[in-house]
Short mmCIF file of C-alpha atoms and ligand atoms in Angstrom, two decimals:
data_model
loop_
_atom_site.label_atom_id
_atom_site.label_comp_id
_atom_site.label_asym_id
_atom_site.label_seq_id
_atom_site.Cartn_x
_atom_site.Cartn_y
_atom_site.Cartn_z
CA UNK A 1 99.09 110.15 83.15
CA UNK A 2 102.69 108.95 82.80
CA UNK A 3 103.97 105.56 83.42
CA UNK A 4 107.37 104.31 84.34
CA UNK A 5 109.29 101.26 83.10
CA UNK A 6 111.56 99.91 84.85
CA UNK A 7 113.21 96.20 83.45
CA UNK A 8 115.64 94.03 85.76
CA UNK A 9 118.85 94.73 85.53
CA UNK A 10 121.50 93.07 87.61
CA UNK A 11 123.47 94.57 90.47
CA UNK A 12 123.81 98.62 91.07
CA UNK A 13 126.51 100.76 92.19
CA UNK A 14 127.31 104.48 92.41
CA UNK A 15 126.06 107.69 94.60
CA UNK A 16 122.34 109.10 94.81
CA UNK A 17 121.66 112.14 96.31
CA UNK A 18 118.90 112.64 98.79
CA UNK A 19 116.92 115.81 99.16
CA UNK A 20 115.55 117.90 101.57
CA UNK A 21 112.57 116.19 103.59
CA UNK A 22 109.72 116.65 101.65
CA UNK A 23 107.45 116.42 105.07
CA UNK A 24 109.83 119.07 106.88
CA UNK A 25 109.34 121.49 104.21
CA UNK A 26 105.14 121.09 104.05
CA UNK A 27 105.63 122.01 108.06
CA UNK A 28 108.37 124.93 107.66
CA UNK A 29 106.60 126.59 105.04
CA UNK A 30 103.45 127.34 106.61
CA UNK A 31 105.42 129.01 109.20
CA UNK A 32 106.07 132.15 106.98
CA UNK A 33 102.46 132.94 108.45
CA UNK A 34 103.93 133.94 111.75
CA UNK A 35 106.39 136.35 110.95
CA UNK A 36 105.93 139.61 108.85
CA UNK A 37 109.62 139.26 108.09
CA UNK A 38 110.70 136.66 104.92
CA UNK A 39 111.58 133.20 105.91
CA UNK A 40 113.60 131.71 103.24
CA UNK A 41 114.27 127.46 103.25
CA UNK A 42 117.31 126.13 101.60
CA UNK A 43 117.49 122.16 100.20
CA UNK A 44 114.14 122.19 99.78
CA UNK A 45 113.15 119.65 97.50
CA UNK A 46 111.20 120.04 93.75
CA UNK A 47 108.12 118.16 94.17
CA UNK A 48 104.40 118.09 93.31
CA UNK A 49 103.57 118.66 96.58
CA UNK A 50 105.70 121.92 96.98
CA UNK A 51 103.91 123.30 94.29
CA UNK A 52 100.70 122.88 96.12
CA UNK A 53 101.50 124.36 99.17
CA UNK A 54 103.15 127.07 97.39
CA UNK A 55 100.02 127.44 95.69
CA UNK A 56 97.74 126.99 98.84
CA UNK A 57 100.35 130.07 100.76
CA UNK A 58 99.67 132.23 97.63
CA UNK A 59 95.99 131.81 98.16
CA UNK A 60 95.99 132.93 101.56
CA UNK A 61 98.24 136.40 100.69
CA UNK A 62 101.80 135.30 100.69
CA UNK A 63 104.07 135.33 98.56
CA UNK A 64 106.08 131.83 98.26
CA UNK A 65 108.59 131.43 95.28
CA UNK A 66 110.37 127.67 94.80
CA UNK A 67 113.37 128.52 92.75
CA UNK A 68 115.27 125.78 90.72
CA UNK A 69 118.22 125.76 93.22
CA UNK A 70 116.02 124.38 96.09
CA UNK A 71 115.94 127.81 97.86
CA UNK A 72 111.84 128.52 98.61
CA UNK A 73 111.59 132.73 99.84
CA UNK A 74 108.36 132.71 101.81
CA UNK A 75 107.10 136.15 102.87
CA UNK A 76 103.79 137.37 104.06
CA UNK A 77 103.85 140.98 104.63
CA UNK A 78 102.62 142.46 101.73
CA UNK A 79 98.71 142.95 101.76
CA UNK A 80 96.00 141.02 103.14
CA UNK A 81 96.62 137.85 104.87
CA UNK A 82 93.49 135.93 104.19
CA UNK A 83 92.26 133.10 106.46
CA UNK A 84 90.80 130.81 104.35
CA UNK A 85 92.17 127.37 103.51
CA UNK A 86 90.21 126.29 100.05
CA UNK A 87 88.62 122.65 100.24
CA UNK A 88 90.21 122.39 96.24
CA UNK A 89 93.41 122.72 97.55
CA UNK A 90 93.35 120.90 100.83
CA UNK A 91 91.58 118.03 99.33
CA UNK A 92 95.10 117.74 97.49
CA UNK A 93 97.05 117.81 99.89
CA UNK A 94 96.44 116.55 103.35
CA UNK A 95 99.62 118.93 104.69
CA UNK A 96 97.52 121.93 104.06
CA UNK A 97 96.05 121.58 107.16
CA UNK A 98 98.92 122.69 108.67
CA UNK A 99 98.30 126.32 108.25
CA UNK A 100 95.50 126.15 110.96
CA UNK A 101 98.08 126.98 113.35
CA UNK A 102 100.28 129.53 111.98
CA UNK A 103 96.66 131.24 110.60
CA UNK A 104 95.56 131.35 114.50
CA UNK A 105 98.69 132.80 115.52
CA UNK A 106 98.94 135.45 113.03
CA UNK A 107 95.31 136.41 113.05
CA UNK A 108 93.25 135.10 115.89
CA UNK A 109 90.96 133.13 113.21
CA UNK A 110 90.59 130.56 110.49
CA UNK A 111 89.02 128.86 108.12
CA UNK A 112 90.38 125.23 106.89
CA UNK A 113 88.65 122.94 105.16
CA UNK A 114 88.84 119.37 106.02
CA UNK A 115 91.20 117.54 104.05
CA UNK A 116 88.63 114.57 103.70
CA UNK A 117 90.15 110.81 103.51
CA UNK A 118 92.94 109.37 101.54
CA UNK A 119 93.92 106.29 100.01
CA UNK A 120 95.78 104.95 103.21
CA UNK A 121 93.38 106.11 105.68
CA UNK A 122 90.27 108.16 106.69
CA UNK A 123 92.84 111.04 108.36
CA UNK A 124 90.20 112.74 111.04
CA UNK A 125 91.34 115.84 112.73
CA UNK A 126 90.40 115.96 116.04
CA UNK A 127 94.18 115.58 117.69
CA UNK A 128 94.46 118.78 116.13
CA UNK A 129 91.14 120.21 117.32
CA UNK A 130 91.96 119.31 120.96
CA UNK A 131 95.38 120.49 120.95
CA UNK A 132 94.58 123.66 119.46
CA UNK A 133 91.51 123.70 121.75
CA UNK A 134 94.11 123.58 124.46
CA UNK A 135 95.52 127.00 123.34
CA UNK A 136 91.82 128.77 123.69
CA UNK A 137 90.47 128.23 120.16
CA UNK A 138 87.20 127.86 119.69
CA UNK A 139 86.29 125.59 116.48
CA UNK A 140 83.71 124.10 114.85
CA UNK A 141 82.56 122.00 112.01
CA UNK A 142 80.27 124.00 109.43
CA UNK A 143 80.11 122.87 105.48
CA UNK A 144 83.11 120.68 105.84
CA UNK A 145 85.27 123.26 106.98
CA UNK A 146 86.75 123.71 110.37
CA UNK A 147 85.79 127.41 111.45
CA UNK A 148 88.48 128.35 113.96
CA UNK A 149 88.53 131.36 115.86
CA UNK A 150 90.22 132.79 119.57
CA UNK A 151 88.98 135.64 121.39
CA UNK A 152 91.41 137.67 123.08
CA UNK A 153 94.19 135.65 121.04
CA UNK A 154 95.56 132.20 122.42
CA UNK A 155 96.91 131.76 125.85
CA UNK A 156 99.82 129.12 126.59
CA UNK A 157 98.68 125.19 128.35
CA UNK A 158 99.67 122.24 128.89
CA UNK A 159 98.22 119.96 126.92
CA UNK A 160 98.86 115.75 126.44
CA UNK A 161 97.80 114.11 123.07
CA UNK A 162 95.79 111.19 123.32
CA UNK A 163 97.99 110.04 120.17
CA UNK A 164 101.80 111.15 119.27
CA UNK A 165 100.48 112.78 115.66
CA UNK A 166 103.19 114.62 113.58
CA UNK A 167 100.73 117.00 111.89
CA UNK A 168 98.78 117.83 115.23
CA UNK A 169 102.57 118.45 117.03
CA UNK A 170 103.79 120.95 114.48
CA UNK A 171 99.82 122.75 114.19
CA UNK A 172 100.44 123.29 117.90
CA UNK A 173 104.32 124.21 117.97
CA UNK A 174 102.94 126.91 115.49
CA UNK A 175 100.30 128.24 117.92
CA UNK A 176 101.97 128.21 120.80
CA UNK A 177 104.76 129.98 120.03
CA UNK A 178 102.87 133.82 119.62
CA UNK A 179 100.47 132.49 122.33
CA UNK A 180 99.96 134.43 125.50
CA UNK A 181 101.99 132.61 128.59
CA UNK A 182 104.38 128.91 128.17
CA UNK A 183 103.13 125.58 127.19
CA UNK A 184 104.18 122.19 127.26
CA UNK A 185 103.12 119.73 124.77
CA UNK A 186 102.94 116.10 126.27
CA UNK A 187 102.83 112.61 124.09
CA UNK A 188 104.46 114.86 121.66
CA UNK A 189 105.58 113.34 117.98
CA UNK A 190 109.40 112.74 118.25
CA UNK A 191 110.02 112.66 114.31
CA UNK A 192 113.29 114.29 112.36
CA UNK A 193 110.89 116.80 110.93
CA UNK A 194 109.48 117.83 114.12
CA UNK A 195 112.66 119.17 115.07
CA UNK A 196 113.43 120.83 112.14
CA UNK A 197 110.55 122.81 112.88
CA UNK A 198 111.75 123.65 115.86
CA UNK A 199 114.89 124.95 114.98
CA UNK A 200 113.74 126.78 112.31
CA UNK A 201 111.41 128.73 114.42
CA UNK A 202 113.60 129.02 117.20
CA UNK A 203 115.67 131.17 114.17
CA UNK A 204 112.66 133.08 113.73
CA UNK A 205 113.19 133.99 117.81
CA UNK A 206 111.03 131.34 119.05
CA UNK A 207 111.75 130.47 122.49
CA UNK A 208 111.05 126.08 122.41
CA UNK A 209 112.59 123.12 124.33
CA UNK A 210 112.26 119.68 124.38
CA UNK A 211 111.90 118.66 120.55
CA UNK A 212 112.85 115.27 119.86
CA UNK A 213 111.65 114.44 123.05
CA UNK A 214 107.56 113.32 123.55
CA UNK A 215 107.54 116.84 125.64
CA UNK A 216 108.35 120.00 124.41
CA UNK A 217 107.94 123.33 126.28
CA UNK A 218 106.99 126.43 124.40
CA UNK A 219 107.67 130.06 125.82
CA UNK A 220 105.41 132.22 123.55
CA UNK A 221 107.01 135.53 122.11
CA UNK A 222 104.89 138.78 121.15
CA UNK A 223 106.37 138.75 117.18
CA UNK A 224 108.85 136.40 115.04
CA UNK A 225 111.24 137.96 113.09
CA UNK A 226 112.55 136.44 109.34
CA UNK A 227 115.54 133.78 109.08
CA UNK A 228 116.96 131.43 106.75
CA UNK A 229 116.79 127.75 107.06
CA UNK A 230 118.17 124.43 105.49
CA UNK A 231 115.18 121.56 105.15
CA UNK A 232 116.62 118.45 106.74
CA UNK A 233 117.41 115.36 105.11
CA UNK A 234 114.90 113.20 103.72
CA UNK A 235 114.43 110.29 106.12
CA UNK A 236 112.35 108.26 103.47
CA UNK A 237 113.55 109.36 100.26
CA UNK A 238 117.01 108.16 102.33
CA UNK A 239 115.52 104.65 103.57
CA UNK A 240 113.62 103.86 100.05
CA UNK A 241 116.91 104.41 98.02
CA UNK A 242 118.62 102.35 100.80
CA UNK A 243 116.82 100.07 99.52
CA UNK A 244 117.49 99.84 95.95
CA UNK A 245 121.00 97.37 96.70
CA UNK A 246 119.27 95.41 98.86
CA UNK A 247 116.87 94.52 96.78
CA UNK A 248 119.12 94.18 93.79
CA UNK A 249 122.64 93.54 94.76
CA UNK A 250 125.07 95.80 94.23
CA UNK A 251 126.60 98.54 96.59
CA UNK A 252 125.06 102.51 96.56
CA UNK A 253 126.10 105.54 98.94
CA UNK A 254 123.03 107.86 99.63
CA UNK A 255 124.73 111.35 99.65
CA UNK A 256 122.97 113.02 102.95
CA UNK A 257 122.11 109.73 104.98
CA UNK A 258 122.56 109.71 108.86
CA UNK A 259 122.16 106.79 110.69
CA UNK A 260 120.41 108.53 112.88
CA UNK A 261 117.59 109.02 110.98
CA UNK A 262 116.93 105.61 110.13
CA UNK A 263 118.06 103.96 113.22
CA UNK A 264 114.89 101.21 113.36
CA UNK A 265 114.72 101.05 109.60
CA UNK A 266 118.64 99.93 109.51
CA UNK A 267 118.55 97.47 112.27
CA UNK A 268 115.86 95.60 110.52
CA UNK A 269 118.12 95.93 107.46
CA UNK A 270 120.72 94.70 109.31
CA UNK A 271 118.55 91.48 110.26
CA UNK A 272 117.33 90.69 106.94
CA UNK A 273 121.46 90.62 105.79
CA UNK A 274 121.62 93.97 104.52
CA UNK A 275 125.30 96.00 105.66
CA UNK A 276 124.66 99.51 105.85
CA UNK A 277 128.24 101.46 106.59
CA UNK A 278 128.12 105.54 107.47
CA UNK A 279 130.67 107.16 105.67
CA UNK A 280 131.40 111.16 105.63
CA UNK A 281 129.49 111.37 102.77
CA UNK A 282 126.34 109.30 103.47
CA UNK A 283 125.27 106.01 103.76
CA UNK A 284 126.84 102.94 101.87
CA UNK A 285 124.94 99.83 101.44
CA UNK A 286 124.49 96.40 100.26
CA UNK A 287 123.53 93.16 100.81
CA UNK A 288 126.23 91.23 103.27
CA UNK A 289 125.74 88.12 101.50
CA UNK A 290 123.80 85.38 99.77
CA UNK A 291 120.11 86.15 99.63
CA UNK A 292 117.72 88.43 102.47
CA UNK A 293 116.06 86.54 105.37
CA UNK A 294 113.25 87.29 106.27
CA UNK A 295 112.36 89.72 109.46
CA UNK A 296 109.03 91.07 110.98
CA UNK A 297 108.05 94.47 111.18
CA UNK A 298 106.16 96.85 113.28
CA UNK A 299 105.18 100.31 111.89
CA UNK A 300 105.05 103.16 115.14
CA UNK A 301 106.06 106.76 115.37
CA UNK A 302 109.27 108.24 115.70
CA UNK A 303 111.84 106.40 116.92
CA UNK A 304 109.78 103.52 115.61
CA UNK A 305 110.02 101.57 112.17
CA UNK A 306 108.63 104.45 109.85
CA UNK A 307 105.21 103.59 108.34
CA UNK A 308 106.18 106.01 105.05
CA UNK A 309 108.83 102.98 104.80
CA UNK A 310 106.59 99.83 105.31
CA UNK A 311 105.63 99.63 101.52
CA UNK A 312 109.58 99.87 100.31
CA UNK A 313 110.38 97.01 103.36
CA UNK A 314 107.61 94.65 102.22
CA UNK A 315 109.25 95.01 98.42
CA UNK A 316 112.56 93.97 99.77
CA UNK A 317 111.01 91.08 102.03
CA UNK A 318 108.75 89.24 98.77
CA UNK A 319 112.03 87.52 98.25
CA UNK A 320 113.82 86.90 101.35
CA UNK A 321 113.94 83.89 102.76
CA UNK A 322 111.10 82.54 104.81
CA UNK A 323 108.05 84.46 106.12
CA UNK A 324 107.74 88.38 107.25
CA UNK A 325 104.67 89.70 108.83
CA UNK A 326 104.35 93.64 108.43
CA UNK A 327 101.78 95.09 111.44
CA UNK A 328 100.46 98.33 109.66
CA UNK A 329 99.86 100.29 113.54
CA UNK A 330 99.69 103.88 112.40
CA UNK A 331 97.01 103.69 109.10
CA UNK A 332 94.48 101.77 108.87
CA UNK A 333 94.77 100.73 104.89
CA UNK A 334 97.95 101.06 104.10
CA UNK A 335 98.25 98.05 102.33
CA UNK A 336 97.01 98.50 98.88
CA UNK A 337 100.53 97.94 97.53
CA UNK A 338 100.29 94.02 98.23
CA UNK A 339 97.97 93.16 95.45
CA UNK A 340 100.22 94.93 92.97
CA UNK A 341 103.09 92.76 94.19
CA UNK A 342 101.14 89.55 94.08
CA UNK A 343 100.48 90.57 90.29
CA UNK A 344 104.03 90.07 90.41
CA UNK A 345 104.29 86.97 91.85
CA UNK A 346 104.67 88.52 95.20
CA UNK A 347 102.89 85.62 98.10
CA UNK A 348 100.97 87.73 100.52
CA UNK A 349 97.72 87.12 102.93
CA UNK A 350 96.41 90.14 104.02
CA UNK A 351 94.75 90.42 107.51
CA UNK A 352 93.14 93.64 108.66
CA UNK A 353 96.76 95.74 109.99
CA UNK A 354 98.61 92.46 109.32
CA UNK A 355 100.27 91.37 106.23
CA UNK A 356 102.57 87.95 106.08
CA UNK A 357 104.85 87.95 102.83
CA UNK A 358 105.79 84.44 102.01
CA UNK A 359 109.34 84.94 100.27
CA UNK A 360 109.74 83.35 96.81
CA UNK A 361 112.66 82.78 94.67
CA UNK A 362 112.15 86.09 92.59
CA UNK A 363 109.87 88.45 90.83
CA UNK A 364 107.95 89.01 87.17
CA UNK A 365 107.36 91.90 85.76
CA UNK A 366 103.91 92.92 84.98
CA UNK A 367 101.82 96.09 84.47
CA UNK A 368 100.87 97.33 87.98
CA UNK A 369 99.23 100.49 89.39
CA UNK A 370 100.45 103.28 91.98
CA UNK A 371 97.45 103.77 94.46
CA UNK A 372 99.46 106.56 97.07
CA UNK A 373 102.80 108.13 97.07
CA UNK A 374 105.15 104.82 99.09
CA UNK A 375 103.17 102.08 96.93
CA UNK A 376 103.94 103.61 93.84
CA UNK A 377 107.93 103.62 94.62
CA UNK A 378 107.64 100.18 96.12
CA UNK A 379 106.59 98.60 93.18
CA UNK A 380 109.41 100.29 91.71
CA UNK A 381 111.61 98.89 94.11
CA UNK A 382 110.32 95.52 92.67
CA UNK A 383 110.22 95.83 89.35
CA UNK A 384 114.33 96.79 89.89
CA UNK A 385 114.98 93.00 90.36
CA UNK A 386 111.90 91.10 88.84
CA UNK A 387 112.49 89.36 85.53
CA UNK A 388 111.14 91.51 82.81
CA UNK A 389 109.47 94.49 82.11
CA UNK A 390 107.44 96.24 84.97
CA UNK A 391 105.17 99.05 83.78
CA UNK A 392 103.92 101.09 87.19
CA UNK A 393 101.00 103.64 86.01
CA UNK A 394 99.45 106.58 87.70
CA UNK A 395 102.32 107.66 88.62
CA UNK A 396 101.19 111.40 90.11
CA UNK A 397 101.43 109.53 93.08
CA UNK A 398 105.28 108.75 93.01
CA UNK A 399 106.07 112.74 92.18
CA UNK A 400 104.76 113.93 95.16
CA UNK A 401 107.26 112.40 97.30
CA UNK A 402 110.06 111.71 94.92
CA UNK A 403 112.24 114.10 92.89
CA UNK A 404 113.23 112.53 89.24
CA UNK A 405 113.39 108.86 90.93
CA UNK A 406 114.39 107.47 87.03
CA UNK A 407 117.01 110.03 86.66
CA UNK A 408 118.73 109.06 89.97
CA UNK A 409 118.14 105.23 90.10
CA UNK A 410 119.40 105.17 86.11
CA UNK A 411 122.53 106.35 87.37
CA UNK A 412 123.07 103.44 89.25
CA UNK A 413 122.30 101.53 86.79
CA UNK A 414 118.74 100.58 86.49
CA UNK A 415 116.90 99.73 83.24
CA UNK A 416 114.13 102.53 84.14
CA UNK A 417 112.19 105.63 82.10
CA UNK A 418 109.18 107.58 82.32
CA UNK A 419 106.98 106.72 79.60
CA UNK A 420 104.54 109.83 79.12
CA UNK A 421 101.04 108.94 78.40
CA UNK A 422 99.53 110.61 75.27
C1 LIG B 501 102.57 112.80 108.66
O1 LIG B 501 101.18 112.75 108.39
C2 LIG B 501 103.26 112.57 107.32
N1 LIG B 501 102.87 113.62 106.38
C3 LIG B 501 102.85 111.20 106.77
O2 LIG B 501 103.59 111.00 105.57
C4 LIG B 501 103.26 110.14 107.79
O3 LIG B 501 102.86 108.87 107.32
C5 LIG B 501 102.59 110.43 109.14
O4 LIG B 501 102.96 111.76 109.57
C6 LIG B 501 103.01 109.44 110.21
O5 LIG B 501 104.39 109.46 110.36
C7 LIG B 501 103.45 114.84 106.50
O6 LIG B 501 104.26 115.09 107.38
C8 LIG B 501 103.02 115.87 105.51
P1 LIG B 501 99.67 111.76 111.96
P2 LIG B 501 100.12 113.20 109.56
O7 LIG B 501 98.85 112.94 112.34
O8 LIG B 501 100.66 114.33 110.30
C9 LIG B 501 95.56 109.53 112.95
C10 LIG B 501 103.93 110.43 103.32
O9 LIG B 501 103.84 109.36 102.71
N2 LIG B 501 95.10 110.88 113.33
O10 LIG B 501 100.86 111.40 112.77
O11 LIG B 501 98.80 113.33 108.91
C11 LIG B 501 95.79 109.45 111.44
O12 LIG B 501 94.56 109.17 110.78
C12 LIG B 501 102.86 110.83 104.33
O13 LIG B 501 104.87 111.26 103.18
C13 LIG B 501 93.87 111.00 113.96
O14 LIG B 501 93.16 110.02 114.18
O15 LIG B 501 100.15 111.89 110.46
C14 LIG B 501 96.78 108.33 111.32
O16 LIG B 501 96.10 107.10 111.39
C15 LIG B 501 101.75 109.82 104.41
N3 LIG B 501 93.42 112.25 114.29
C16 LIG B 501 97.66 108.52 112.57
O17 LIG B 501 96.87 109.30 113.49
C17 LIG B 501 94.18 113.38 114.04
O18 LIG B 501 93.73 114.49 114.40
C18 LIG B 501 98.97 109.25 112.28
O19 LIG B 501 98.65 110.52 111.82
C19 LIG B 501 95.43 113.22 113.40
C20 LIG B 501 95.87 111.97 113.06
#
């Protein structure tokens, strides 16, 4: 398992790119399912987590190729579309659940197995169940798999989430849109990557309203034809490189950042004395001046602080001045990055969905471990401006979320390299 050092190194300065949103693409390539035509994504980024959905599509019939110039060709016309989502695969890779949809759509039937729990959380399913439910599947629990089937194919509803979940939003969006009749989707997930979706199917010749909004209205179609679409920008590749000058001083431009799809996560920035400027090219920040204050933060959904950001935030606040206290409201242990920090010096009570981060003067590097994909890149974030060496292990975790994070924070001028483990 490769590590990654990273030492302190003074201020940064320079450009970093951001990529395509990994958590758009895991939604927009399941949707190949629904058309028989090829759907091909552009800016999609090269992660881990590509890989395995390409892998999981390929194991279901289609044929998804991720070529080196971010372009992913999805098609699944040729041969047998098989419904069956492997538990070896979706144990992986929580996202995999979202080809229960498209797999109803397409076929009338499926079988997914449950993803299980994760790191930051026990991740149950049943938004999903009940919204797809909604549509006129019928599906059960049997050996850990969810056995989903429709007779006479799925009819249009209205249907309001007891909870505003991403993956549950997009599962339905994918249903509904080859389902018999309209439907409206209430307490709907407002996220950046929601309406990706929604644009890219609406190229495919979906007929959707309302995304962005906490109700969208779905007209279903009888068949989808093929398009081509580009992944949006990564919101929280975007916000955790953001990030990387505020925490060390300096000034970067993130090539790709909107405002606008960090609103929450820059006015907190803003509060804690960080100056984030939107320029044609992206985003420039840096610190406005003299040392961070400290701020509070909440995590909700969309437009919400982001929770994928709360780890990266809690790095930045171990040294502001005076006390932060992070409310974790969407995961319920999402915290396991805090005793990794305190091994760095970090001062941190943890409290059930609270954590209050006592700022101290600075940092020390030490050997620390990634437990899930944000941690790992937090403590990265940390070990940028600690004194010393900072050795972050298991570091799986931080590639399936972030494409060659030394090679682009190196060119800003960190001390950082992957160190590969014998
Ligand atoms: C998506 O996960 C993202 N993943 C997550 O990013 C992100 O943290 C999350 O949305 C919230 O923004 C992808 O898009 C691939 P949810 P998802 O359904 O869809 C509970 C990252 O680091 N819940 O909105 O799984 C759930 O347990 C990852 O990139 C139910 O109880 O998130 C969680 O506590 C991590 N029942 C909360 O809702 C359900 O049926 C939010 O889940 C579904 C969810």
């Amino acid at each position: 398992m490769d590590s990654i050092l990273v030492r302190g190194n003074g201020p940064l300065s320079g450009q970093i790119p951001i990529a395509g949103a990994k958590n758009a693409c895991l939604a927009l390539m399941p949707a190949t399912l629904l058309s028989e035509e090829p759907l091909t994504l552009t800016n999609a980024p090269r992660l881990s987590d590509i890989r395995t959905m390409t892998q999981l599509l390929a194991s279901l019939g289609a044929e998804v190729t991720a070529l080196q110039d971010g372009k992913v060709l999805a098609t699944s016309c040729h041969g047998e579309i098989t419904p069956v989502a492997d538990y070896d695969i979706v144990r992986k890779m929580r996202a995999s659940n979202l080809v229960l949809g498209p797999l109803l759509a397409r076929l009338g039937h499926a079988v997914v197995s449950l993803p299980g729990g994760c790191a930051i959380g026990a991740r149950p399913m049943d938004i999903h169940i009940d919204a797809l439910s909604a549509l006129g599947a019928e599906i059960e629990l049997k050996d850990g798999y969810l056995h989903a089937t429709t007779r006479g194919g799925l009819k249009g509803a209205t249907h309001q989430m007891r909870f505003a979940s991403v993956g549950a939003t997009e599962n339905f969006l994918m249903a509904a849109v080859l389902a018999k009749g309209s439907s409206v989707l209430k307490n709907a997930a407002r996220e950046p990557e929601i309406v990706d979706l929604a644009r890219c199917l609406r190229a495919m010749g979906a007929e959707i309203e309302g995304e962005g909004t906490s109700e969208i209205t779905i007209q279903g179609v009888d068949r989808l034809h093929g398009a081509t679409h580009p992944v949006v920008t990564d919101r929280i590749e975007l916000g955790t490189y953001m990030l990387a000058p505020a925490i060390c001083g300096g000034e970067v431009e993130c090539l790709g950042g909107r405002i606008a799809l960090v609103e929450s996560f820059c006015e907190k920035l803003d509060a804690a004395g960080v100056a984030v400027e939107e320029t044609e090219r992206g985003l420039k920040v840096r610190r406005k001046n003299g040392r961070i204050r400290a701020v509070d933060v909440v995590t909700e959904p969309f437009p919400g602080f982001p929770t994928d950001l709360q780890a990266q935030m809690m790095a930045l606040l171990c040294t502001a001045e005076g006390t932060s206290v992070l409310e974790e409201r969407i995961f319920e242990n999402r915290f396991m990055h805090a005793p990794e920090l305190m091994r760095m010096g970090a001062k941190i009570e943890v409290q059930g969905g609270h954590a209050t981060v006592h700022g101290v003067e600075s940092l020390k590097g030490a050997r620390v471990m990634a437990t899930d994909l944000r941690a790992s890149v937090s403590l990265i974030l940390a070990g940028l401006a600690a004194e010393g060496e900072t050795v972050v292990s298991r570091v799986y975790h931080l590639d399936r979320g972030y494409e060659r994070v030394e090679d682009k924070l190196r060119a800003v001028g960190a001390q950082i390299e992957r160190v590969r483990d014998e």
